[in-house]
mmCIF file of C-alpha atoms in Angstrom:
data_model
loop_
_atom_site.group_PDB
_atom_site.id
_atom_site.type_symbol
_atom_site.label_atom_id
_atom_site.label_comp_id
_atom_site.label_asym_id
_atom_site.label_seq_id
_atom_site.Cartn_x
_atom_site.Cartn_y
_atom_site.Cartn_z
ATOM 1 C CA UNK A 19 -4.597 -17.736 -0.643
ATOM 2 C CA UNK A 20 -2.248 -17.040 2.621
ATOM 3 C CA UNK A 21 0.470 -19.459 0.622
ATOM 4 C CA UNK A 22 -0.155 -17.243 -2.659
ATOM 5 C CA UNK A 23 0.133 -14.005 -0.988
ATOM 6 C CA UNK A 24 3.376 -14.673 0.611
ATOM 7 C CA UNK A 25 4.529 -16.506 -2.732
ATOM 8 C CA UNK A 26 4.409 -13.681 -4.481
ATOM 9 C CA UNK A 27 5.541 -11.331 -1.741
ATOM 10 C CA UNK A 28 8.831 -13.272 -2.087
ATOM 11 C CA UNK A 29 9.154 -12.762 -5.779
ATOM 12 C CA UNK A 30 8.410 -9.612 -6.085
ATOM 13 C CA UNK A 31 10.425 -8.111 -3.489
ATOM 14 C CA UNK A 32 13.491 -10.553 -4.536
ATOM 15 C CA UNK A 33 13.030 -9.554 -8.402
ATOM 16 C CA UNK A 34 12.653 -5.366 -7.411
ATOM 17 C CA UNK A 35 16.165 -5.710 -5.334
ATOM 18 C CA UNK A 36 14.745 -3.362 -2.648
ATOM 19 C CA UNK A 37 16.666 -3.000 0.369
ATOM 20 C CA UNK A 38 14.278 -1.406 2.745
ATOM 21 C CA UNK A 39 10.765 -1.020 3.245
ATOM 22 C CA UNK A 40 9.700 2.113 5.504
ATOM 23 C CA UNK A 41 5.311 0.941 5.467
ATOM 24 C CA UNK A 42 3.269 -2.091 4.130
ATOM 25 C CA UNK A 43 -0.721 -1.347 3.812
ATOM 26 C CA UNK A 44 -3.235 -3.485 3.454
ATOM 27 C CA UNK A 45 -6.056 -2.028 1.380
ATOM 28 C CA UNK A 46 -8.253 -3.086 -1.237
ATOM 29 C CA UNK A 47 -11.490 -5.603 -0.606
ATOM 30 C CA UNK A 48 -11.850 -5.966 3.184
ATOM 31 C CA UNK A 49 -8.440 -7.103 4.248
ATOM 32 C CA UNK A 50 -10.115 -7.259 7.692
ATOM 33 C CA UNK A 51 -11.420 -10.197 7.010
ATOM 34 C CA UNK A 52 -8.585 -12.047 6.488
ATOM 35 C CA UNK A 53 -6.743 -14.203 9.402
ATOM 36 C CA UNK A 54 -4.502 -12.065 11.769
ATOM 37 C CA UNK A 55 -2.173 -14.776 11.013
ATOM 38 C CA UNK A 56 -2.076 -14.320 7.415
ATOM 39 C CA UNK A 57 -1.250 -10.366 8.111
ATOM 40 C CA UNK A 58 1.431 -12.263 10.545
ATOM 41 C CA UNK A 59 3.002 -14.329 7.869
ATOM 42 C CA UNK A 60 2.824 -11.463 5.387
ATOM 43 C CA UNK A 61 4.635 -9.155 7.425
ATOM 44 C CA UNK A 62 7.279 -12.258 8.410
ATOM 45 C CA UNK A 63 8.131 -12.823 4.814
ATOM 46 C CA UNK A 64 8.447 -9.134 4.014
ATOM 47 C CA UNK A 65 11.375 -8.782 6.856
ATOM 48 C CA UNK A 66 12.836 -12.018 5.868
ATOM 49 C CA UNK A 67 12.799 -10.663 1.811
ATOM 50 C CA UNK A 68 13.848 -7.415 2.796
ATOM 51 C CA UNK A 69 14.983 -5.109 5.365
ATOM 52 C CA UNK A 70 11.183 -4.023 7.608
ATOM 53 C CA UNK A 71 12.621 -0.496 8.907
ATOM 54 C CA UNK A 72 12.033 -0.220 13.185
ATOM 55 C CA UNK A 73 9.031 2.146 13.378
ATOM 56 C CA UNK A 74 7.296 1.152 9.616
ATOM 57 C CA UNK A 75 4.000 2.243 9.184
ATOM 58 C CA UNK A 76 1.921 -0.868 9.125
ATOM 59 C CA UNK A 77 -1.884 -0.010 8.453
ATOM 60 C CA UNK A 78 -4.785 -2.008 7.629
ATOM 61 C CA UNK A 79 -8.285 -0.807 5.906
ATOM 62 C CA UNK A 80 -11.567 -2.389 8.055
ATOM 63 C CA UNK A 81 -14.854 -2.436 7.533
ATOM 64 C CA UNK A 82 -16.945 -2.267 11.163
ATOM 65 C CA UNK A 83 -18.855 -5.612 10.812
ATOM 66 C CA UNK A 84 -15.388 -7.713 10.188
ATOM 67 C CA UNK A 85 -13.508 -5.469 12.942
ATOM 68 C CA UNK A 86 -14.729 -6.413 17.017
ATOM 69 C CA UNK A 87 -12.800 -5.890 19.556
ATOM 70 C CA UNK A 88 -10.696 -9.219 20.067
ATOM 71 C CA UNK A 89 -10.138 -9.289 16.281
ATOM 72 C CA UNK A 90 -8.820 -5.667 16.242
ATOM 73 C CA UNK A 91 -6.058 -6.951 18.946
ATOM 74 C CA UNK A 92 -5.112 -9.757 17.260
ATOM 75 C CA UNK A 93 -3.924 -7.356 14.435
ATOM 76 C CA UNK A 94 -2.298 -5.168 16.559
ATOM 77 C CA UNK A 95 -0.552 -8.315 17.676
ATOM 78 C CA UNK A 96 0.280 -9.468 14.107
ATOM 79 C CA UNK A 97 2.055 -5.809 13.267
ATOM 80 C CA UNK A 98 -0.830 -3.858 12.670
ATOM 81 C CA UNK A 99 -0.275 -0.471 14.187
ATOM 82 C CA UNK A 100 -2.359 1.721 12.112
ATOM 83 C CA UNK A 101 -5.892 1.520 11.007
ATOM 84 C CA UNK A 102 -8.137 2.906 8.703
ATOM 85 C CA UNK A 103 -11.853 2.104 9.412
ATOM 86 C CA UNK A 104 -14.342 2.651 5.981
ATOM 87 C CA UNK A 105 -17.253 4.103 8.304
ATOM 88 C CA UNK A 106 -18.174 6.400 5.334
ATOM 89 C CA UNK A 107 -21.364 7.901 7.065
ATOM 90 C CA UNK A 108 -22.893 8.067 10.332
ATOM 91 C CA UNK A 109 -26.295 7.944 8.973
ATOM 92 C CA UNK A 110 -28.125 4.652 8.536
ATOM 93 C CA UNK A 111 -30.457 5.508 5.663
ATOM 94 C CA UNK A 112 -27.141 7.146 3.980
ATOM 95 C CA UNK A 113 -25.653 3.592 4.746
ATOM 96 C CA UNK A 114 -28.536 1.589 3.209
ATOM 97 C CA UNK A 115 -28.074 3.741 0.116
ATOM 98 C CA UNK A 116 -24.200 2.811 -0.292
ATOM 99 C CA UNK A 117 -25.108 -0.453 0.115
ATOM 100 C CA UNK A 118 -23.071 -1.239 3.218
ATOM 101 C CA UNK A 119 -23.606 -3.982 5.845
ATOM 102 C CA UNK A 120 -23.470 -1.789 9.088
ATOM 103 C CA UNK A 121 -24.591 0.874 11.057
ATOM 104 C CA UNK A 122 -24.206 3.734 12.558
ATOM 105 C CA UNK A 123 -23.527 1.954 15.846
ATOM 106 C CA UNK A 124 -21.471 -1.008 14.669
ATOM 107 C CA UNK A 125 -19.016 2.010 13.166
ATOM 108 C CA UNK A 126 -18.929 3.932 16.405
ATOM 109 C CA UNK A 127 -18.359 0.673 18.540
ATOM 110 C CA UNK A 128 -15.221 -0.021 16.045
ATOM 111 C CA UNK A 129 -13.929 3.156 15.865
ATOM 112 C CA UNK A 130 -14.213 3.570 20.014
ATOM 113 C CA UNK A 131 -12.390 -0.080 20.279
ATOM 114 C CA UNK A 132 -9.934 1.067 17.445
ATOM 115 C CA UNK A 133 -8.804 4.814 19.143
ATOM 116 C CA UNK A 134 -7.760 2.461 22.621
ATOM 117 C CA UNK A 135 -5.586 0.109 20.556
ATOM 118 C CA UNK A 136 -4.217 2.550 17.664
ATOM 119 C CA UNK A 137 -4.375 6.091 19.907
ATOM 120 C CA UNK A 138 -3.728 8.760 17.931
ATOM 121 C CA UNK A 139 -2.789 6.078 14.462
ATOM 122 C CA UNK A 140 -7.233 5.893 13.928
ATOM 123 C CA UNK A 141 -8.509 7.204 10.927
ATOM 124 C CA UNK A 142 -12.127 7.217 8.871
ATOM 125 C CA UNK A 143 -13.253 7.613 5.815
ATOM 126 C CA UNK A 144 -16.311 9.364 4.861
ATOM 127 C CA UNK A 145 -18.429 9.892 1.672
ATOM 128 C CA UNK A 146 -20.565 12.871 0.322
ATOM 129 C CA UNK A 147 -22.317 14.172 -2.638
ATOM 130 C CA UNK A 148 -24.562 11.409 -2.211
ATOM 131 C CA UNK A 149 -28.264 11.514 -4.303
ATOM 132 C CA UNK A 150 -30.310 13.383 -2.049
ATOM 133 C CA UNK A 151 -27.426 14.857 0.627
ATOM 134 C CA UNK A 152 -27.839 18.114 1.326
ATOM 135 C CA UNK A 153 -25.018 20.486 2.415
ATOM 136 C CA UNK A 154 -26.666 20.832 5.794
ATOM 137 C CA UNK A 155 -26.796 17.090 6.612
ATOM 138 C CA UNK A 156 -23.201 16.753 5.202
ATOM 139 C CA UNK A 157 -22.431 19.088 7.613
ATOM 140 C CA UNK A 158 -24.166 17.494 10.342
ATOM 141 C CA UNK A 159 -22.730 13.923 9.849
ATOM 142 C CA UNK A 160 -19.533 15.463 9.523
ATOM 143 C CA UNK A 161 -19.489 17.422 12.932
ATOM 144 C CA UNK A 162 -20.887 14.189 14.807
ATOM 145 C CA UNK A 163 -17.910 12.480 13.009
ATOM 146 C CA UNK A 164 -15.576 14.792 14.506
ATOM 147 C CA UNK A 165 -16.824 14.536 18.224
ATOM 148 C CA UNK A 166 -15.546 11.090 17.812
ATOM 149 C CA UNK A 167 -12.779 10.605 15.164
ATOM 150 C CA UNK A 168 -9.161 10.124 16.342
ATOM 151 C CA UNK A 169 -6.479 12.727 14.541
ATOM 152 C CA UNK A 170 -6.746 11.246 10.946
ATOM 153 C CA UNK A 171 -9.961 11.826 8.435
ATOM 154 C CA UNK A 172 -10.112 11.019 4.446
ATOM 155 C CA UNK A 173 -13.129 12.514 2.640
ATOM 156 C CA UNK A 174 -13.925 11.352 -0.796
ATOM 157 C CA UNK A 175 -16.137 12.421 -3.005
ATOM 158 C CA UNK A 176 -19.155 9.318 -4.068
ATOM 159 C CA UNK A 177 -18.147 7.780 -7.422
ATOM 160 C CA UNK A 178 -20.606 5.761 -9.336
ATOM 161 C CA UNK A 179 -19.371 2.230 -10.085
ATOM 162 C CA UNK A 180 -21.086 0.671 -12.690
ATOM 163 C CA UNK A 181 -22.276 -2.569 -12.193
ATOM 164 C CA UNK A 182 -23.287 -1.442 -8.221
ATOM 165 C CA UNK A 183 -27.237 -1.151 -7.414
ATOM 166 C CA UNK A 184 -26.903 2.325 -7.072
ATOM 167 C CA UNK A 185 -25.576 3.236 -10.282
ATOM 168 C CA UNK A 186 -28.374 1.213 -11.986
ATOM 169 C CA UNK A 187 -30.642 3.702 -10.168
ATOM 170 C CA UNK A 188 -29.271 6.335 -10.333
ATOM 171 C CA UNK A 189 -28.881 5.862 -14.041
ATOM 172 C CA UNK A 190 -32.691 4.753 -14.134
ATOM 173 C CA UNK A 191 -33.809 8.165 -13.027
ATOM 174 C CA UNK A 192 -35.479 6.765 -9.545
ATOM 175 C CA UNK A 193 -32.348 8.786 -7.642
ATOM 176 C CA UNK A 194 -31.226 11.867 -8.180
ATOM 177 C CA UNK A 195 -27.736 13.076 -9.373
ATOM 178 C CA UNK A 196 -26.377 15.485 -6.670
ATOM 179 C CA UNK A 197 -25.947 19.006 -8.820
ATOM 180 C CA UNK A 198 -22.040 19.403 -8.763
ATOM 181 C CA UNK A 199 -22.125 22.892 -7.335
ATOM 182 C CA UNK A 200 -23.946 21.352 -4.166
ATOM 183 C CA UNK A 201 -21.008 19.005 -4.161
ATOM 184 C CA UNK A 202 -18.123 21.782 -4.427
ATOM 185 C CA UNK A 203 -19.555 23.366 -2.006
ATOM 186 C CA UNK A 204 -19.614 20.192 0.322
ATOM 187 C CA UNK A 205 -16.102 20.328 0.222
ATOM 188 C CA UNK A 206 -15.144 23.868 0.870
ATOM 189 C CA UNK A 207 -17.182 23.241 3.983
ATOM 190 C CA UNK A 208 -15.494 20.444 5.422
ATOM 191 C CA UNK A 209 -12.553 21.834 4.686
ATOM 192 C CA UNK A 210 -13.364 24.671 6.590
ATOM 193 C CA UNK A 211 -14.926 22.817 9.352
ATOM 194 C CA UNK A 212 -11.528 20.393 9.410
ATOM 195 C CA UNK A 213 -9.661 23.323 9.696
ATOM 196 C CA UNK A 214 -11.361 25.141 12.361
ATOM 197 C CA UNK A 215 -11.558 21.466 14.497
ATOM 198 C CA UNK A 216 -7.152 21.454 14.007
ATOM 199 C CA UNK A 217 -7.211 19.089 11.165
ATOM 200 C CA UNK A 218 -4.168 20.321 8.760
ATOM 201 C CA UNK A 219 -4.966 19.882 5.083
ATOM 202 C CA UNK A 220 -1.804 17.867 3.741
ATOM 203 C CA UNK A 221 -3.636 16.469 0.693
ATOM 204 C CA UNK A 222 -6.474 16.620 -1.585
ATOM 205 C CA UNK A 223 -8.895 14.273 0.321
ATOM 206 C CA UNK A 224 -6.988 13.977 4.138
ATOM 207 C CA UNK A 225 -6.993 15.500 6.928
ATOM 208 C CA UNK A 226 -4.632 15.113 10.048
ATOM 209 C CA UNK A 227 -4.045 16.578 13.268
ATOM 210 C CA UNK A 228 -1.094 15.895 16.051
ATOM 211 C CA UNK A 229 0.979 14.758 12.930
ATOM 212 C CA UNK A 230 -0.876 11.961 12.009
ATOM 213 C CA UNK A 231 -0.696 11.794 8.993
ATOM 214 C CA UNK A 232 -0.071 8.535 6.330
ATOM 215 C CA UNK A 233 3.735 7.703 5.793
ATOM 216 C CA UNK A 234 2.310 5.481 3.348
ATOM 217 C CA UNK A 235 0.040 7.713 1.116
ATOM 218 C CA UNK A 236 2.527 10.368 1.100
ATOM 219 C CA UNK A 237 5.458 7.900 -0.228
ATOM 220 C CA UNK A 238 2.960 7.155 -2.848
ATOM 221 C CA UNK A 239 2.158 10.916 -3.680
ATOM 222 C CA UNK A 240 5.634 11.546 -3.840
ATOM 223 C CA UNK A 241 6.348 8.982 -6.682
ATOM 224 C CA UNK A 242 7.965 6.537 -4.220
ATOM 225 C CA UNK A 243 8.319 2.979 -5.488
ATOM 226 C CA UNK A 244 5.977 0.444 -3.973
ATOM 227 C CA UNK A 245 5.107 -2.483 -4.855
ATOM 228 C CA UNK A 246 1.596 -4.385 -4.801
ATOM 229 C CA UNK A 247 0.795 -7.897 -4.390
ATOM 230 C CA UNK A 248 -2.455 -9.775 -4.432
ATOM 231 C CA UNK A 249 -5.444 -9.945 -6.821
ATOM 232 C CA UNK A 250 -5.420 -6.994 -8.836
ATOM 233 C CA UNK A 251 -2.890 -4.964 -6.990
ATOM 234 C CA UNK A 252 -1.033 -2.177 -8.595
ATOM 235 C CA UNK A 253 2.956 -1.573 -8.440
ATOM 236 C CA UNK A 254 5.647 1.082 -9.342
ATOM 237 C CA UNK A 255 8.942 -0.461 -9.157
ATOM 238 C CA UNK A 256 12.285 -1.258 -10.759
ATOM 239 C CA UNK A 257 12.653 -4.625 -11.788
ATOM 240 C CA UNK A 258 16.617 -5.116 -11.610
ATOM 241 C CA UNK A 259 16.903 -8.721 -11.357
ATOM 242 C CA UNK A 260 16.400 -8.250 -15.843
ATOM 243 C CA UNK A 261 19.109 -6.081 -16.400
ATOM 244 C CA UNK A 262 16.815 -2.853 -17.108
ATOM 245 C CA UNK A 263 16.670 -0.133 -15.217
ATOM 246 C CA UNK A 264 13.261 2.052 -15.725
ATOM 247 C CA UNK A 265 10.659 1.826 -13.753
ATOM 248 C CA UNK A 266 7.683 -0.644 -14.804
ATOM 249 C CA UNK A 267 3.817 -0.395 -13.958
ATOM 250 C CA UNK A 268 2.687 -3.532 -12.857
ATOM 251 C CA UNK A 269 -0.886 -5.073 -12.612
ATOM 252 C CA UNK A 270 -1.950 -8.129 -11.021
ATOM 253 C CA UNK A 271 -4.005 -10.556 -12.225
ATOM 254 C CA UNK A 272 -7.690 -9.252 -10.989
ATOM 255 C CA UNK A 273 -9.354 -12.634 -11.092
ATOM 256 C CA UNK A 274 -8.497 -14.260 -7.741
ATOM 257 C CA UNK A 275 -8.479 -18.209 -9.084
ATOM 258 C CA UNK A 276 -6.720 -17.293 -12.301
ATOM 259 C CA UNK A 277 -4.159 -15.357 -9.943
ATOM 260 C CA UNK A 278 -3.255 -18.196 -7.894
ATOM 261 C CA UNK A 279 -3.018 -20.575 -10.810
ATOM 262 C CA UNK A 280 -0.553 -18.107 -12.130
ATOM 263 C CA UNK A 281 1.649 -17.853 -8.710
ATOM 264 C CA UNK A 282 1.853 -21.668 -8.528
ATOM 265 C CA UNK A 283 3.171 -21.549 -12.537
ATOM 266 C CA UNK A 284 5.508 -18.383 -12.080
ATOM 267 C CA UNK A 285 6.161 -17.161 -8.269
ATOM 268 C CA UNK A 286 4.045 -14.618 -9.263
ATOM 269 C CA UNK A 287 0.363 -13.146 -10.678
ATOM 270 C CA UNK A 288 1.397 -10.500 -12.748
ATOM 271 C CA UNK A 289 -1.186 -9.663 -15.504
ATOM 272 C CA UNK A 290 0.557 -6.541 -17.186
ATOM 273 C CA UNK A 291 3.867 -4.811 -17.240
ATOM 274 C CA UNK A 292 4.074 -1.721 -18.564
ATOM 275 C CA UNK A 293 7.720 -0.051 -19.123
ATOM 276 C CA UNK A 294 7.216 4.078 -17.679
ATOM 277 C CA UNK A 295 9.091 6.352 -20.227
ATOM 278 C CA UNK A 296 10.143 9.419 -18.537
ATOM 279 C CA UNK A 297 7.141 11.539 -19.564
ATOM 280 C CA UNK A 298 4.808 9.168 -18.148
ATOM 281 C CA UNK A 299 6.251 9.225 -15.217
ATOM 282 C CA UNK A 300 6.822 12.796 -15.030
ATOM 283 C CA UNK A 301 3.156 13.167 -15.781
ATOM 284 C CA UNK A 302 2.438 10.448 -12.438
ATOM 285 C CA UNK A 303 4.961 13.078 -10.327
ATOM 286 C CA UNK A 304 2.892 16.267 -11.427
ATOM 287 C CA UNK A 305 -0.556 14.525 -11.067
ATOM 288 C CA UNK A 306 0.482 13.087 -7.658
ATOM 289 C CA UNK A 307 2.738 15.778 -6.223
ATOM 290 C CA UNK A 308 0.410 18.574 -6.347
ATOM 291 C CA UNK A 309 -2.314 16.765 -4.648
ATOM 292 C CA UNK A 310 -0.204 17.325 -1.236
ATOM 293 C CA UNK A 311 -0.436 20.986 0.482
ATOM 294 C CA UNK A 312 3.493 20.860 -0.374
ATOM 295 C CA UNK A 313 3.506 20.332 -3.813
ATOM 296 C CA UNK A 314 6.568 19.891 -5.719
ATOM 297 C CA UNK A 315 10.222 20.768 -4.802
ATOM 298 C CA UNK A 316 12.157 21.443 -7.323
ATOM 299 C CA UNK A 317 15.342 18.725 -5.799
ATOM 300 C CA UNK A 318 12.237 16.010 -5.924
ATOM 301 C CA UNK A 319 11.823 17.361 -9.462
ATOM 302 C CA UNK A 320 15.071 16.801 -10.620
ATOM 303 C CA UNK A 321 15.194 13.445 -9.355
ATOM 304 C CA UNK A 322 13.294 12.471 -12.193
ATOM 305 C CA UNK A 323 14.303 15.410 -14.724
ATOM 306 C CA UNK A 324 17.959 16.060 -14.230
ATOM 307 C CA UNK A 325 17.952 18.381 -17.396
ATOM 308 C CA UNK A 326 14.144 19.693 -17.686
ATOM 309 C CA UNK A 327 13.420 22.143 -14.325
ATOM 310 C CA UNK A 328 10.354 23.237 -12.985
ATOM 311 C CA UNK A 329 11.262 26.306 -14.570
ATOM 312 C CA UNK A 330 12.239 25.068 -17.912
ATOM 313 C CA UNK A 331 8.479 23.572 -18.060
ATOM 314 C CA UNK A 332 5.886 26.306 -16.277
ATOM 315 C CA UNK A 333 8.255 29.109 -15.844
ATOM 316 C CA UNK A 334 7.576 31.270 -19.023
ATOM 317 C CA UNK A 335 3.958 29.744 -20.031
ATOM 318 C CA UNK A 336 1.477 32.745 -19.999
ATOM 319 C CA UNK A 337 -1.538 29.891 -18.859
ATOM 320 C CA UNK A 338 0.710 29.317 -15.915
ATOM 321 C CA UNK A 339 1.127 33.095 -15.288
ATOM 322 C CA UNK A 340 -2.624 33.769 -15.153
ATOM 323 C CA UNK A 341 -2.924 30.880 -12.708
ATOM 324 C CA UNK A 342 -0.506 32.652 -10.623
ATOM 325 C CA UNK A 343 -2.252 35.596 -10.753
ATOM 326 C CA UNK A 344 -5.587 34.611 -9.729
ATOM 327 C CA UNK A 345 -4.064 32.616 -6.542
ATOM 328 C CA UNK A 346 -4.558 29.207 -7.199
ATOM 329 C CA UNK A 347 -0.664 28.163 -8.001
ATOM 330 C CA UNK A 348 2.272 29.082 -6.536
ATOM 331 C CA UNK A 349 5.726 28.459 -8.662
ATOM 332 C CA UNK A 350 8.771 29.864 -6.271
ATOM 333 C CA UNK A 351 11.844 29.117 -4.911
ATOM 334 C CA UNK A 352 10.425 26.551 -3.279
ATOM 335 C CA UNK A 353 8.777 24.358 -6.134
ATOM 336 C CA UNK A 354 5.542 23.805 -7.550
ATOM 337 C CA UNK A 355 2.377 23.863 -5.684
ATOM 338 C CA UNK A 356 -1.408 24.461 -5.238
ATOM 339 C CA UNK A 357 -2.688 27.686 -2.871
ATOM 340 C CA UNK A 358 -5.803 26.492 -0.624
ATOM 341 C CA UNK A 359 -8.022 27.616 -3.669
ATOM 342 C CA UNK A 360 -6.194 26.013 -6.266
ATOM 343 C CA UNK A 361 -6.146 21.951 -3.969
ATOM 344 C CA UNK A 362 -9.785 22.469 -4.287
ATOM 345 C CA UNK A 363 -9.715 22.947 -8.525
ATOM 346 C CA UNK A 364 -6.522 20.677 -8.891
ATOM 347 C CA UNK A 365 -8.198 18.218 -11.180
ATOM 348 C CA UNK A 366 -8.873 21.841 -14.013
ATOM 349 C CA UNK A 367 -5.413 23.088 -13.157
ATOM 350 C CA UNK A 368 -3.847 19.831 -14.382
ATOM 351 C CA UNK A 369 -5.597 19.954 -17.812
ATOM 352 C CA UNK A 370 -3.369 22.678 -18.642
ATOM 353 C CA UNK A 371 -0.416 21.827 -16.492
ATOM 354 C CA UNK A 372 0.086 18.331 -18.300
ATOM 355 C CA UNK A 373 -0.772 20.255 -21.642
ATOM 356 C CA UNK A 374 2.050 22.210 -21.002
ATOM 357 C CA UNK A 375 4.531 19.508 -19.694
ATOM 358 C CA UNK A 376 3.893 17.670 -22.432
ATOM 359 C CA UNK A 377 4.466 20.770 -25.269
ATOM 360 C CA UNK A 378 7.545 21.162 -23.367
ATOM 361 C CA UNK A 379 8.407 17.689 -23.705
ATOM 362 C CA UNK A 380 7.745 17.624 -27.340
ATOM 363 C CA UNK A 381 9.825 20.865 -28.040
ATOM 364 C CA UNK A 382 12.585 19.213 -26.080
ATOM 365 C CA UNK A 383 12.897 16.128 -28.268
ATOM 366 C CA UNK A 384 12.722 18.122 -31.637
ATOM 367 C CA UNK A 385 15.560 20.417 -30.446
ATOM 368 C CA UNK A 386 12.770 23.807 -30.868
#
């Protein structure tokens, strides 16, 4: 696998050109299982492919049963200088329902071991609208969270996955679905509570404090290339070394046998290339840039709509206008962008925000 990942590190990098990499994270699965010196050898090949910037953000998602002390050093001396620790509750039955392997006091023994090695570069991620959770003992595993979180916290609402034992009974009626006001109203507390503790708001579902916040994520918000290596691993680049120039959605192959087979045949285990036109990827820039507290300037706009402006789109569109007026979208001088109301609704506001990019776009290209 180590041989594979680096493999195709190699040809990816060498076939998108790029000159400089500002963070490398390693996500998806439990990368904290893997051998420090895999991370090492990752990390070796990405400088040698490409230009590492001094100072990159180097972060690595653990799970507290794969993440003791010794190991969590070992990281740190492979590169690793942020982590991300998937506590996702402090309550052991709440644990037991998510079906995870550890418990309320492996997570605080990790997170404790992790705040002395990564000070102030620590963050968790937590889970609510479970079946059964009440707002009140959200709130309560939330404020014993933040007696002992470091400066960086992700919230996510639970999604179902099908296939997962608690889907099947959930589905089956013997747990119940959590009512999806209860849930909203999860939210708007912990947002408030996050607030009140010094936690800034920067995005949708994180939280930072002390300016911690992920270099990573945000390059990724912003529309940023990246590119993603490994079994089933996503990437947003431009692949230059075939002449083209537009940016290509990439998917690696999911299966992890059949992905090595095909990195020993090509260099590399990508499943699916898909060729963004500009509207698709203007669509990615509005759906990701207004998930950040910032939104969208209108120079990042431009960057990938030299002749359509934020104006041209949203400015005269009477839906837009009403969503002005009742304070949940803000289009200025300074760009495009959710209020504190309007983060909290994003995923209704972009039904009719895409509906109108996309009139727009249609308008455009029959000369209307």
């Amino acid at each position: 696998m180590k041989n594979c990942l680096i493999q195709e590190a190699q040809t990816l990098i060498q076939l998108s050109e790029v000159q400089r990499i500002t963070s490398v994270y390693f996500g998806g699965g439990t990368p904290s299982l893997a051998s420090p010196l895999t991370i090492d050898a990752i990390l070796d090949t990405v400088s040698q492919c490409s230009h590492l910037a001094e100072g990159a953000e180097v972060t690595l998602e653990a799970n507290p049963t794969s993440a003791d002390a010794l190991r969590l050093s070992e990281f740190q001396k492979a590169g690793v200088n942020r982590l991300s620790i998937g506590i996702q509750s402090l309550d052991n039955a709440e644990l037991k329902l998510l079906g995870r392997n550890h418990t309320t006091c492996d997570a605080l023994r990790t997170l404790e071991e992790a705040k002395k090695l990564f000070p102030g570069r620590t963050s968790i991620d937590l889970i609510f609208g479970l079946p059964g959770q009440t707002v009140a003992s959200w709130i309560q595993g939330l404020e014993k969270a933040l007696a002992v979180c470091d400066d960086h916290v992700s919230l996510y609402q639970l999604t179902l996955e099908r296939g997962t034992s608690l889907f099947k009974q959930v589905h089956q009626g013997f747990l119940p679905i959590t009512n999806v006001d209860i849930v909203s109203e999860m939210y708007e507390c912990a947002r408030h509570i996050l607030q009140n503790s010094g936690f800034h708001q920067y995005e949708v579902s994180n939280f930072s404090k002390n300016g911690a916040f992920s270099t990573h994520n945000l390059s990724y918000w912003r529309g940023s290339q990246y590119i993603g290596i490994g079994p089933g691993a996503h990437g947003r680049f431009v692949p230059r070394g075939d002449g083209r120039i537009h940016q290509e959605a990439r998917i690696q192959t999911l299966e992890p046998d059949v992905w090595m087979k095909e990195v020993f045949a090509f260099g590399h285990g990508t499943r699916k290339q898909t060729p963004l036109r500009e509207l698709d990827k203007l669509e990615e820039v509005l759906m990701l840039g207004l998930r950040m507290d910032v939104g969208i300037t209108h120079q990042h706009w431009l960057q990938f709509a030299p002749s359509l402006s934020l104006w041209d789109v949203f400015g005269e569109s009477e839906e837009i206008k009403e969503l002005k007026e009742y304070g949940l979208l803000f289009l200025d001088d300074r760009g495009l962008r959710c209020s504190w109301k309007g983060l909290a609704v994003l995923d209704s506001l972009l039904l009719i925000l895409l509906k109108q990019l996309q009139q727009t776009w249609i308008e455009r290209e029959k000369g209307v």
